[in-house]
């Protein structure tokens, strides 16, 4: 348990809801642990901070975020590791990003030190819910939303911040068929694409549904103006191995800066790989596909870590990629990250936070 003085109360569940975790049938984000963290922003400060049993919310129908979308979230994971230890992967990065998202959406950031304490305490309390198998993890979902009971359009004065946790199996299992989207846009320049804002997801669902009707499981988003440059893959950052270089679109205000993206770039550079963060045009990717120079393409993000792409569709034509088994970089990084997150290799980059 945490020993230093906590700034929030803990109300423990009287009897755990856990009756054996059926690890083999665990899906993503469907089961929630015994406890959650809650805090309210009222009169200009964060208050009512506590851990309580997981339970439903009671909200006024006029609650502002429902109408005007001031709602942001994060996603991070904890893993069961060596010698039964539990490790969070780079929580400080998610805490910092949530602050960036909050500022963009005109919301008050939640205090970073209390945020980290809340994560540690929740994981410690609900340790029995940790799945143990490789590929599985505890998915942690912090989120915040405007709670004014008011239909006028303005930034909410009051907010709620929460953290819930969900033991999860692995996310995507098979390589995916993706389509380069040249009509719809995920994020426009100057918009909210670099914030983890709920509305960004809402806007991506209709284009994803249309693509699914054509047989594509995911979209590769392109720039909102001319649809000439590659941006992201679904809700993940996109990486490719072209010739012998690891290439990824450079950050901008239309790209969400993934913690996984950053981690992989750091590790690749440490391994001595050639790495390029730059503008990647659709034309270049199609040419590389035609000339057999595109050896690997994969999405990177917390939920799936690496989501292999085996087919890329562009303007009605499907291009097949080399077999997943032949992909040197992504297979190697995938194994390394799994070992890293479980404390089986040296914590060279200081990414792990161990739970007491
Ligand atoms: C969350 C997210 C990512 C991946 O970020 P991670 O920190 O690696 O999980 C990438 N793109 C979008 C649009 C996202 O919302």
Coordinates of C-alpha atoms and ligand atoms in Angstrom, one line a residue:
X1 CA 0.0 0.0 0.0
X2 CA 0.9 3.6 -0.4
X3 CA 2.5 4.9 2.8
X4 CA 2.7 8.7 2.4
X5 CA -0.3 10.8 3.2
X6 CA -2.8 10.7 0.4
X7 CA -4.9 13.7 -0.6
X8 CA -8.0 11.6 -1.1
X9 CA -10.2 9.3 0.9
X10 CA -10.6 5.6 0.1
X11 CA -14.0 3.9 0.5
X12 CA -13.4 0.2 -0.1
X13 CA -16.0 -2.1 -1.5
X14 CA -17.5 -4.3 1.2
X15 CA -17.2 -7.4 -0.9
X16 CA -15.2 -7.8 -4.1
X17 CA -17.2 -8.5 -7.3
X18 CA -14.3 -10.7 -8.5
X19 CA -15.0 -14.4 -8.7
X20 CA -12.0 -15.6 -10.7
X21 CA -10.8 -13.7 -13.7
X22 CA -11.5 -15.7 -16.9
X23 CA -8.4 -14.7 -18.7
X24 CA -9.0 -16.7 -21.8
X25 CA -12.3 -15.0 -22.6
X26 CA -11.3 -11.4 -21.6
X27 CA -12.1 -8.9 -24.2
X28 CA -11.1 -5.2 -24.4
X29 CA -12.8 -2.8 -22.0
X30 CA -15.9 -4.8 -21.0
X31 CA -15.2 -5.7 -17.4
X32 CA -14.4 -3.1 -14.7
X33 CA -12.6 -3.5 -11.4
X34 CA -14.0 -3.0 -7.9
X35 CA -12.9 0.6 -7.5
X36 CA -12.7 4.0 -9.3
X37 CA -11.3 7.4 -8.6
X38 CA -13.5 10.5 -8.7
X39 CA -12.9 14.2 -8.2
X40 CA -14.9 17.4 -8.9
X41 CA -13.8 20.8 -10.1
X42 CA -16.0 23.3 -8.3
X43 CA -15.5 27.0 -7.5
X44 CA -12.2 27.0 -9.3
X45 CA -10.6 24.1 -7.5
X46 CA -10.4 20.3 -7.4
X47 CA -12.3 18.8 -4.5
X48 CA -14.3 15.7 -3.4
X49 CA -11.4 13.5 -4.3
X50 CA -11.9 9.9 -3.5
X51 CA -11.7 6.3 -4.4
X52 CA -15.1 4.6 -4.2
X53 CA -16.6 1.3 -5.4
X54 CA -17.2 1.3 -9.1
X55 CA -20.7 2.6 -9.7
X56 CA -23.0 4.4 -12.1
X57 CA -23.2 8.1 -12.4
X58 CA -26.3 10.2 -11.8
X59 CA -26.3 13.2 -14.2
X60 CA -28.7 16.1 -15.0
X61 CA -30.0 15.8 -18.6
X62 CA -28.6 19.4 -19.0
X63 CA -25.0 18.3 -18.2
X64 CA -22.9 20.4 -20.5
X65 CA -20.5 17.9 -21.9
X66 CA -23.4 15.8 -23.3
X67 CA -24.4 18.7 -25.4
X68 CA -21.2 20.5 -26.3
X69 CA -18.6 17.8 -26.0
X70 CA -16.0 19.1 -23.5
X71 CA -14.8 15.6 -22.8
X72 CA -11.3 14.2 -22.9
X73 CA -9.7 10.9 -21.9
X74 CA -6.5 8.9 -21.6
X75 CA -5.5 5.3 -22.0
X76 CA -2.6 3.6 -20.4
X77 CA -1.8 0.1 -19.1
X78 CA -0.3 -1.8 -16.2
X79 CA 1.2 -5.2 -16.7
X80 CA 1.8 -8.2 -14.5
X81 CA 5.5 -8.9 -14.5
X82 CA 8.5 -10.7 -13.3
X83 CA 8.2 -12.1 -9.7
X84 CA 4.5 -11.1 -9.5
X85 CA 5.2 -7.3 -9.7
X86 CA 2.8 -4.9 -11.3
X87 CA 4.3 -2.1 -13.5
X88 CA 2.6 0.9 -15.1
X89 CA 4.1 1.9 -18.4
X90 CA 5.0 5.6 -18.7
X91 CA 2.1 7.0 -16.7
X92 CA 3.8 10.4 -16.4
X93 CA 3.5 10.7 -20.2
X94 CA -0.2 10.2 -20.2
X95 CA -0.7 12.6 -17.2
X96 CA 1.3 15.3 -19.2
X97 CA -0.8 14.6 -22.3
X98 CA -4.1 14.9 -20.5
X99 CA -2.9 18.3 -19.3
X100 CA -2.3 19.3 -23.0
X101 CA -5.7 18.0 -24.0
X102 CA -7.4 19.8 -21.1
X103 CA -5.8 23.1 -22.1
X104 CA -6.9 22.7 -25.7
X105 CA -10.5 21.9 -24.7
X106 CA -10.6 24.8 -22.2
X107 CA -10.7 22.5 -19.2
X108 CA -8.8 22.6 -15.9
X109 CA -5.9 20.1 -15.7
X110 CA -6.0 17.7 -12.9
X111 CA -3.0 18.0 -10.4
X112 CA -0.3 15.7 -11.7
X113 CA 1.0 14.4 -8.4
X114 CA -2.4 13.4 -7.1
X115 CA -3.2 11.8 -10.5
X116 CA -0.1 9.5 -10.2
X117 CA -1.0 8.7 -6.6
X118 CA -4.6 7.8 -7.6
X119 CA -3.3 5.5 -10.4
X120 CA -0.9 3.7 -8.0
X121 CA -3.5 3.4 -5.2
X122 CA -6.2 2.0 -7.6
X123 CA -3.8 -0.6 -9.0
X124 CA -2.7 -1.5 -5.5
X125 CA -6.3 -1.9 -4.3
X126 CA -7.5 -3.9 -7.3
X127 CA -4.3 -6.0 -7.8
X128 CA -6.4 -9.2 -7.7
X129 CA -8.0 -8.1 -11.0
X130 CA -4.6 -8.0 -12.9
X131 CA -4.6 -10.5 -15.8
X132 CA -1.3 -12.4 -15.9
X133 CA -0.9 -13.8 -19.4
X134 CA 1.3 -12.2 -22.1
X135 CA -0.8 -10.0 -24.3
X136 CA -3.2 -9.2 -21.5
X137 CA -3.1 -6.1 -19.2
X138 CA -5.0 -3.8 -17.0
X139 CA -6.3 -1.0 -19.2
X140 CA -6.6 2.2 -17.3
X141 CA -9.0 4.9 -18.5
X142 CA -8.7 8.4 -16.9
X143 CA -11.3 10.9 -18.3
X144 CA -12.8 14.3 -17.6
X145 CA -16.0 16.1 -18.6
X146 CA -17.9 19.3 -18.1
X147 CA -20.7 19.1 -15.5
X148 CA -22.4 22.4 -15.6
X149 CA -26.2 22.0 -15.7
X150 CA -26.7 24.7 -18.3
X151 CA -27.6 24.8 -22.0
X152 CA -25.8 28.0 -22.8
X153 CA -22.8 27.6 -25.0
X154 CA -19.7 28.3 -23.0
X155 CA -16.9 26.5 -21.3
X156 CA -18.2 24.6 -18.3
X157 CA -17.4 26.0 -14.8
X158 CA -17.5 22.6 -13.2
X159 CA -15.9 19.3 -14.2
X160 CA -15.6 15.7 -13.1
X161 CA -12.4 13.8 -13.4
X162 CA -12.4 10.0 -13.1
X163 CA -10.3 6.9 -13.4
X164 CA -11.7 3.4 -14.1
X165 CA -9.8 0.2 -14.9
X166 CA -10.6 -2.7 -17.1
X167 CA -8.7 -6.0 -17.2
X168 CA -8.3 -6.7 -20.9
X169 CA -7.1 -9.4 -23.3
X170 CA -5.2 -8.4 -26.4
X171 CA -6.9 -6.0 -28.7
X172 CA -6.6 -6.8 -32.5
X173 CA -5.3 -10.2 -33.1
X174 CA -5.1 -10.5 -36.9
X175 CA -3.4 -8.2 -39.4
X176 CA -5.8 -5.6 -40.7
X177 CA -6.9 -4.4 -44.1
X178 CA -6.9 -0.6 -44.2
X179 CA -8.0 2.0 -46.7
X180 CA -6.3 5.3 -47.4
X181 CA -9.1 7.8 -46.8
X182 CA -9.3 10.6 -49.4
X183 CA -12.7 12.1 -48.7
X184 CA -13.3 12.4 -45.0
X185 CA -11.0 14.0 -42.5
X186 CA -10.1 13.0 -38.9
X187 CA -8.4 16.3 -37.9
X188 CA -8.1 19.7 -39.6
X189 CA -5.2 22.0 -39.2
X190 CA -5.9 24.3 -36.2
X191 CA -8.5 21.8 -34.8
X192 CA -8.4 19.4 -31.9
X193 CA -6.6 16.5 -33.6
X194 CA -3.6 16.6 -31.2
X195 CA -5.9 16.5 -28.1
X196 CA -7.4 13.2 -26.9
X197 CA -10.9 14.7 -27.2
X198 CA -14.0 12.5 -27.3
X199 CA -15.4 14.3 -30.3
X200 CA -12.4 13.4 -32.5
X201 CA -13.6 9.8 -32.1
X202 CA -17.2 10.6 -32.8
X203 CA -16.3 12.2 -36.1
X204 CA -14.3 9.2 -37.3
X205 CA -17.0 6.6 -36.9
X206 CA -19.1 7.3 -40.0
X207 CA -16.1 7.1 -42.4
X208 CA -14.9 4.0 -40.6
X209 CA -18.4 2.4 -41.1
X210 CA -18.4 3.2 -44.8
X211 CA -14.9 1.7 -45.1
X212 CA -16.1 -1.4 -43.2
X213 CA -18.9 -1.8 -45.7
X214 CA -16.2 -2.1 -48.4
X215 CA -14.3 -4.6 -46.3
X216 CA -11.7 -2.4 -44.6
X217 CA -11.2 -2.7 -40.9
X218 CA -9.4 0.5 -40.5
X219 CA -8.7 3.9 -42.2
X220 CA -5.4 5.6 -42.9
X221 CA -6.2 9.2 -42.4
X222 CA -4.7 11.8 -44.7
X223 CA -4.4 15.6 -44.3
X224 CA -7.7 17.5 -44.3
X225 CA -6.8 19.9 -47.0
X226 CA -5.6 17.9 -50.0
X227 CA -5.6 14.3 -48.7
X228 CA -2.0 14.1 -50.0
X229 CA -0.1 13.2 -46.9
X230 CA -0.5 10.3 -44.5
X231 CA -1.4 11.1 -40.9
X232 CA -2.6 8.3 -38.7
X233 CA -4.1 4.8 -38.8
X234 CA -7.5 4.6 -37.2
X235 CA -6.9 5.6 -33.6
X236 CA -3.2 4.7 -33.7
X237 CA -0.1 6.4 -35.0
X238 CA 1.3 4.8 -38.2
X239 CA 4.8 3.5 -38.9
X240 CA 6.3 1.9 -41.9
X241 CA 9.6 0.4 -42.9
X242 CA 10.4 1.7 -46.3
X243 CA 13.7 0.3 -47.7
X244 CA 15.6 0.0 -44.5
X245 CA 14.3 3.1 -42.8
X246 CA 11.6 3.3 -40.0
X247 CA 9.4 6.1 -41.2
X248 CA 6.5 7.9 -39.4
X249 CA 4.6 11.1 -40.1
X250 CA 6.1 14.0 -38.2
X251 CA 4.0 15.5 -35.4
X252 CA 1.6 18.4 -36.1
X253 CA -1.6 19.7 -34.6
X254 CA -3.5 17.1 -36.6
X255 CA -1.7 14.2 -35.1
X256 CA -2.0 12.8 -31.6
X257 CA 1.4 12.3 -30.1
X258 CA 1.3 8.6 -29.0
X259 CA 3.2 7.4 -26.0
X260 CA 3.8 4.2 -28.0
X261 CA 5.0 6.1 -31.0
X262 CA 7.5 8.0 -28.8
X263 CA 8.7 4.9 -27.0
X264 CA 9.2 3.0 -30.3
X265 CA 11.1 5.9 -31.9
X266 CA 13.4 6.1 -28.8
X267 CA 14.1 2.3 -28.8
X268 CA 14.6 2.2 -32.6
X269 CA 17.2 5.0 -32.4
X270 CA 18.9 3.2 -29.5
X271 CA 19.1 0.1 -31.6
X272 CA 20.8 2.0 -34.3
X273 CA 17.9 1.9 -36.8
X274 CA 17.5 4.7 -39.3
X275 CA 14.5 6.7 -38.2
X276 CA 12.7 9.4 -40.1
X277 CA 9.9 11.6 -38.7
X278 CA 8.8 13.6 -41.7
X279 CA 6.0 14.3 -44.2
X280 CA 5.0 11.0 -45.8
X281 CA 3.0 11.4 -49.0
X282 CA 0.3 9.0 -50.2
X283 CA 2.1 9.0 -53.5
X284 CA 5.4 7.8 -51.9
X285 CA 3.6 5.0 -50.1
X286 CA 1.8 3.8 -53.2
X287 CA 5.0 3.9 -55.1
X288 CA 6.8 2.0 -52.4
X289 CA 4.0 -0.6 -52.4
X290 CA 4.3 -1.0 -56.2
X291 CA 8.1 -1.3 -56.1
X292 CA 8.2 -3.7 -53.2
X293 CA 10.0 -1.2 -51.0
X294 CA 7.3 -1.1 -48.3
X295 CA 8.4 -3.9 -46.1
X296 CA 6.3 -3.2 -43.0
X297 CA 3.3 -1.1 -42.1
X298 CA 1.7 -1.1 -38.6
X299 CA -0.4 1.0 -36.3
X300 CA 1.1 1.8 -32.9
X301 CA -0.9 2.6 -29.8
X302 CA -1.5 1.6 -26.2
X303 CA -4.6 -0.6 -26.8
X304 CA -3.0 -3.0 -29.3
X305 CA 0.7 -1.9 -29.1
X306 CA 1.4 -3.0 -32.7
X307 CA -1.4 -3.6 -35.2
X308 CA 0.0 -5.2 -38.3
X309 CA -1.4 -4.0 -41.6
X310 CA -1.5 -6.7 -44.4
X311 CA -3.5 -4.8 -47.1
X312 CA -3.6 -1.2 -48.0
X313 CA -6.4 0.0 -50.3
X314 CA -6.1 3.2 -52.3
X315 CA -8.6 4.5 -54.9
X316 CA -10.2 1.1 -55.4
X317 CA -7.0 -0.9 -55.6
X318 CA -5.7 -3.2 -52.9
X319 CA -2.0 -3.6 -52.3
X320 CA -0.7 -6.6 -50.4
X321 CA 2.2 -6.3 -48.0
X322 CA 4.9 -8.9 -47.1
X323 CA 3.9 -11.6 -44.7
X324 CA 3.9 -10.6 -41.0
X325 CA 6.4 -13.4 -40.2
X326 CA 9.0 -11.7 -42.4
X327 CA 8.8 -8.3 -40.7
X328 CA 12.0 -7.8 -38.8
X329 CA 11.5 -4.5 -37.1
X330 CA 7.8 -4.8 -35.9
X331 CA 8.2 -8.4 -34.7
X332 CA 11.3 -7.5 -32.8
X333 CA 9.9 -4.4 -31.2
X334 CA 6.7 -6.1 -30.3
X335 CA 8.5 -8.8 -28.3
X336 CA 10.8 -6.3 -26.8
X337 CA 8.0 -4.0 -25.6
X338 CA 6.1 -7.0 -24.1
X339 CA 9.2 -8.0 -22.2
X340 CA 9.9 -4.4 -21.3
X341 CA 6.5 -3.7 -19.8
X342 CA 6.7 -6.8 -17.6
X343 CA 10.2 -5.9 -16.3
X344 CA 11.9 -8.8 -18.0
X345 CA 14.5 -6.6 -19.6
X346 CA 16.4 -3.6 -18.2
X347 CA 14.3 -0.5 -17.7
X348 CA 16.8 1.4 -19.9
X349 CA 14.6 4.4 -20.5
X350 CA 13.1 4.7 -17.0
X351 CA 9.6 3.9 -18.3
X352 CA 8.3 1.6 -15.6
X353 CA 6.5 2.6 -12.4
X354 CA 6.3 -0.3 -10.0
X355 CA 3.2 -0.7 -7.9
X356 CA 3.7 -1.5 -4.2
Ligands
LIG1 C1 -4.5 7.6 -28.2 C2 -4.2 7.8 -29.7 C3 -3.1 7.3 -30.3 C4 -2.1 6.4 -29.6 O1 -1.5 7.0 -28.4 P1 -0.8 6.0 -27.4 O2 -0.4 7.0 -26.3 O3 0.3 5.4 -28.0 O4 -1.9 5.1 -26.9 C5 -2.8 7.7 -31.6 N1 -3.7 8.4 -32.3 C6 -4.9 8.8 -31.8 C7 -5.8 9.6 -32.6 C8 -5.2 8.5 -30.4 O5 -6.3 9.0 -29.9

